[in-house]
Coordinates of C-alpha atoms in Angstrom, one line a residue:
Chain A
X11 CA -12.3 -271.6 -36.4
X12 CA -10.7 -273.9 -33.7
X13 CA -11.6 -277.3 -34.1
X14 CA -10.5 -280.8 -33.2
X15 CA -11.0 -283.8 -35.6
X16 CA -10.9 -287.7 -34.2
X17 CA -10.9 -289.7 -37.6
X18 CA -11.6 -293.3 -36.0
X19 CA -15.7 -293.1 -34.9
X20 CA -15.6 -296.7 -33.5
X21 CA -12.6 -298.8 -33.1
X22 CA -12.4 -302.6 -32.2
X23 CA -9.4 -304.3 -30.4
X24 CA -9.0 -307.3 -28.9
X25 CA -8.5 -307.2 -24.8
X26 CA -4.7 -307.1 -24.2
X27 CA -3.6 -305.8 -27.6
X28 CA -2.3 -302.1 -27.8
X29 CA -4.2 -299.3 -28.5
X30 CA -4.0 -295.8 -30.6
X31 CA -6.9 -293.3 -30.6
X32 CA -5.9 -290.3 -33.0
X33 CA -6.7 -286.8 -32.5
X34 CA -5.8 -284.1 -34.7
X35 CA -6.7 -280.3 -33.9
X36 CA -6.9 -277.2 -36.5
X37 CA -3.8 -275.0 -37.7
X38 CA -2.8 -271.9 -35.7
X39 CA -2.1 -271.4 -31.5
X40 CA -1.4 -274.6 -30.1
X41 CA -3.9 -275.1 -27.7
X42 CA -4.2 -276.8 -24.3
X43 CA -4.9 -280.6 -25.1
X44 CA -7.0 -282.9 -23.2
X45 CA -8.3 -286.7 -23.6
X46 CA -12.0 -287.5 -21.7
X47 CA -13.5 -290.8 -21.2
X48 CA -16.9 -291.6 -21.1
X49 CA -18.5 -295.5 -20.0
X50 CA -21.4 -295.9 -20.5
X51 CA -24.6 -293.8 -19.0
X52 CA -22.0 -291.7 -17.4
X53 CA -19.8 -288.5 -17.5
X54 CA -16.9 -287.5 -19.1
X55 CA -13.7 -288.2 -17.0
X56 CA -10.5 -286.5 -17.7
X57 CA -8.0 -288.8 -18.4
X58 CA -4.7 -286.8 -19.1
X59 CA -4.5 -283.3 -20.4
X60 CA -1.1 -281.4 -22.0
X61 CA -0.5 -277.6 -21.5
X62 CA 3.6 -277.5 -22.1
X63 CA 7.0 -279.4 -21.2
X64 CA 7.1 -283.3 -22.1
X65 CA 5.1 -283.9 -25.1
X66 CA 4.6 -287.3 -23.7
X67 CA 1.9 -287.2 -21.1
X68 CA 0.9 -290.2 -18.6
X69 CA -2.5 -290.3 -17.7
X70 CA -4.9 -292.2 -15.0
X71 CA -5.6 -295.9 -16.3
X72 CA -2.5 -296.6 -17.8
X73 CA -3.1 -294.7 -20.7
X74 CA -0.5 -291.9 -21.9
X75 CA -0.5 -289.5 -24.8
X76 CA 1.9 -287.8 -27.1
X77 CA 1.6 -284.6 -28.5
X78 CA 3.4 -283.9 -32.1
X79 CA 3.5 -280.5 -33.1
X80 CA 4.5 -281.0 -36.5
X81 CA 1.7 -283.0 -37.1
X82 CA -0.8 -281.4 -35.2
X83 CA -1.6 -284.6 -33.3
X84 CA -2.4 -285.8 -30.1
X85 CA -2.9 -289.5 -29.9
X86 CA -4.0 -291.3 -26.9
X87 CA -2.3 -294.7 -26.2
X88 CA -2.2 -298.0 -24.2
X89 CA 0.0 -300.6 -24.8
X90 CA -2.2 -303.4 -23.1
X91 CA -6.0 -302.7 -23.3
X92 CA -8.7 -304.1 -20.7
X93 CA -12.4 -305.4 -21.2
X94 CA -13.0 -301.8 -18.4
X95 CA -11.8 -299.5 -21.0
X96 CA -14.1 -300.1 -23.6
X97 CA -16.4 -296.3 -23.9
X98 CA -16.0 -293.0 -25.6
X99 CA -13.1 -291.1 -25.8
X100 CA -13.0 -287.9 -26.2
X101 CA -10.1 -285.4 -27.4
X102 CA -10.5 -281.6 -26.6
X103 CA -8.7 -278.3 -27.3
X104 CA -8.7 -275.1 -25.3
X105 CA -7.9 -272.1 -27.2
X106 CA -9.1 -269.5 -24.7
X107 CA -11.9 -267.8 -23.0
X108 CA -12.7 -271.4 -20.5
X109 CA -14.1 -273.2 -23.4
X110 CA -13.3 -276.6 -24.7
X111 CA -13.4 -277.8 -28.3
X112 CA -14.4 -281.5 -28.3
X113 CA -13.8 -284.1 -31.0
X114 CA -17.0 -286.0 -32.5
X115 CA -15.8 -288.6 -29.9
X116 CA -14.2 -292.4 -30.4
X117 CA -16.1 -295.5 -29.7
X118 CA -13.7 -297.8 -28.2
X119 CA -14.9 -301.9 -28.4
X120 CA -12.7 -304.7 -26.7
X121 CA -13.0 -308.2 -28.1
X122 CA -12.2 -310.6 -25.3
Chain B
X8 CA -16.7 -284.7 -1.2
X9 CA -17.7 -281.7 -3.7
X10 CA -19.3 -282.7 -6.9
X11 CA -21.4 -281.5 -9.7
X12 CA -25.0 -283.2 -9.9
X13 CA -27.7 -282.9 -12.9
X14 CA -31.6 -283.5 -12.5
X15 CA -33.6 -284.9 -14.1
X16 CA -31.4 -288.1 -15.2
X17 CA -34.0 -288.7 -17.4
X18 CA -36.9 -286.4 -19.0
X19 CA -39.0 -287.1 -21.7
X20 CA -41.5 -284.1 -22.6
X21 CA -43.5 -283.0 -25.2
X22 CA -42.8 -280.5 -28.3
X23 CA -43.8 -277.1 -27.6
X24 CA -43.2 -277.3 -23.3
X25 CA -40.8 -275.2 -21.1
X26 CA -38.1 -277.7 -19.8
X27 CA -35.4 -277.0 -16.9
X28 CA -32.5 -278.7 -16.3
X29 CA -30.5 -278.7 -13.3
X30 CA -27.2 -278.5 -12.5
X31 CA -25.6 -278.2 -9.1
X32 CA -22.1 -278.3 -8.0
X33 CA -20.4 -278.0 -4.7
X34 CA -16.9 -277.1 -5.6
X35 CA -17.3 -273.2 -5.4
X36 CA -16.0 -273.3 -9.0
X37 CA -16.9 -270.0 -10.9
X38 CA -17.1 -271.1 -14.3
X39 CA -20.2 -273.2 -15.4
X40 CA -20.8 -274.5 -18.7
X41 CA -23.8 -276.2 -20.8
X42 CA -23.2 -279.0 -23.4
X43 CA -25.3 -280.7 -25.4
X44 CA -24.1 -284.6 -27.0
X45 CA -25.4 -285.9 -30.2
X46 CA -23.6 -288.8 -32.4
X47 CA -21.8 -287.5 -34.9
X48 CA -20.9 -284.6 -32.8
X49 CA -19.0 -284.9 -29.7
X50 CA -20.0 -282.0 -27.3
X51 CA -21.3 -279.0 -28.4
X52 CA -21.2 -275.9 -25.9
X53 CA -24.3 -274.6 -25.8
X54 CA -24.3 -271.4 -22.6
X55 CA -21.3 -270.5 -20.1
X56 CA -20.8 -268.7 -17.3
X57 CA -17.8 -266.8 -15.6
X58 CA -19.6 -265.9 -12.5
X59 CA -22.9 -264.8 -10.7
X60 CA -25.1 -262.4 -13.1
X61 CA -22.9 -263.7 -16.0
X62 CA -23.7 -265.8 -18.8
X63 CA -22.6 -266.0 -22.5
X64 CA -24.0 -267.8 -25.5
X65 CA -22.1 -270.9 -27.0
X66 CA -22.2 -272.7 -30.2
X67 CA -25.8 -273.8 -30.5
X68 CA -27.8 -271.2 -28.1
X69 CA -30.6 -271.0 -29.8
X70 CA -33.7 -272.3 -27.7
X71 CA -32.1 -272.7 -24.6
X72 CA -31.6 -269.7 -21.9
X73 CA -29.4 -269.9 -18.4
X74 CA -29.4 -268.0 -15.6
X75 CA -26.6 -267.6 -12.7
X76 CA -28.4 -266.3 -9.6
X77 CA -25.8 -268.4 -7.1
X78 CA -22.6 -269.9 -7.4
X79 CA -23.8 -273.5 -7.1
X80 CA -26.7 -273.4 -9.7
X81 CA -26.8 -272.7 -13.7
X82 CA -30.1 -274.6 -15.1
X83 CA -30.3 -275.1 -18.9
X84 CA -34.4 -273.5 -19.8
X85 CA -35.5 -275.1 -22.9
X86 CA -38.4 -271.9 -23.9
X87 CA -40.1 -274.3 -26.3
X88 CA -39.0 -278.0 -26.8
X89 CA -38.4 -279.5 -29.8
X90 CA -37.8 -282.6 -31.4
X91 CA -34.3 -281.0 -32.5
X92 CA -33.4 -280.7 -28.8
X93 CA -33.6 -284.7 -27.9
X94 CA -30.1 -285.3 -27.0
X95 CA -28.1 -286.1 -23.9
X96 CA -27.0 -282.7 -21.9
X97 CA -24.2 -282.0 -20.1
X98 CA -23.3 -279.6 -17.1
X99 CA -19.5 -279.1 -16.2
X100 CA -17.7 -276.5 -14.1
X101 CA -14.7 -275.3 -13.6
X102 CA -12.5 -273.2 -11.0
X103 CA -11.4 -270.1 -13.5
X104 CA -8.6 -269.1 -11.8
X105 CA -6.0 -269.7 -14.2
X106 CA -5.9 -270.6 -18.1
X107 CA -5.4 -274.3 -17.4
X108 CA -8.8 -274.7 -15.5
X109 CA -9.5 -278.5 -15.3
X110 CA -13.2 -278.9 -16.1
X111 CA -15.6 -281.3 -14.0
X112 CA -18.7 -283.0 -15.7
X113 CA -21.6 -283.9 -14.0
X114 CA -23.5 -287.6 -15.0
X115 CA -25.6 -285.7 -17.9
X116 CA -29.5 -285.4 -18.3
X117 CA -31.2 -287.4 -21.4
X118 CA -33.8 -285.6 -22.6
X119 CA -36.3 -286.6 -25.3
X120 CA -38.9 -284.6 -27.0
X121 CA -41.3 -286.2 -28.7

């Protein structure tokens, strides 16, 4: 079955330092690939998403992700994090058939 | 501006009652889908649906029903609560017109069972 794996459940940065979130998804079709956020009490908010073309992708926030087919990757990046971005992230596939695959999710901390 | 809304925020009910959830959006999307959000587990899909009269079992159906009478509406029937089904729920839609369908989530719906 489809599935997509986020290894990190909780990172911690310090506010200005770069960022990496990993996201790996299962062998077989390459699927459409997405990054959410979620702050706190609230929704999931796309932040960038990746059907074909570049396999690096700019997103809302200042964030941008790469996608690596030979490693079946799709990390989500920032080079200079903010105290604002600390939440969930969330990476998704879509194989088909309107349905997303999430991740188990990211918790993201900022040290100020 | 069009949006997708969920009610209750907040519910806290006891095992064995029928729960409803609501979810309401105002983008004329045809696609509607159910999650449900535990630790541990990102979101699982839980019901979809492609259109009016249509709906389709996800992931982790069992004990929940939906029903599509209107564009606008899918709620989320819990048939018998139970402690199992205290999580945080999701509602999201999406247009359906083409494979690359962006979907929208609403603010979610905690729900505890006790």
């Amino acid at each position: 079955a489809q599935s997509v794996t986020q290894p990190d459940i909780h990172i911690t940065v310090s506010e200005g330092a770069s960022l990496e979130l990993r996201c790996n998804y299962s062998y077989g079709a390459t699927p459409y690939l997405f990054w959410y956020v979620q702050s706190p009490g609230q929704g999931l908010q796309l932040l960038l998403k990746y059907f074909s073309g570049d396999t690096l992708v700019q997103g809302i926030k200042g964030f941008e992700a790469e996608f690596k087919r030979s490693q079946s990757s799709f990390n989500l990046r920032k080079p200079s994090v903010h105290w604002s971005d600390a939440a969930e992230y969330f990476c998704a596939g879509y194989w088909g058939a309107q349905k997303l695959v999430f991740g188990q999710g990211t918790r993201l901390t900022i040290n100020p | 501006d069009a949006e997708i809304t969920q009610s209750p925020r907040h519910k806290i009910t006891e095992t064995g009652r029928q729960v409803t959830l609501a979810c309401h959006q105002t983008w004329n999307h045809n696609n509607m889908f159910w999650y449900r959000q535990d630790l541990g587990h990102g979101l699982r899909l839980i019901h979809y649906s492609y259109g009016v009269q249509d709906t389709n079992k996800g992931e982790v159906s069992d004990g929940y029903s939906v029903s599509r009478s209107n564009t606008e509406d899918l709620p989320l029937t819990l048939e018998s609560a139970a402690s199992s089904q205290t999580s945080v729920y999701f509602c999201a839609s999406s247009d359906g017109s083409s494979s690359t369908d962006t979907q929208y989530f609403g603010p979610g719906t905690r729900l505890t069972v006790l």
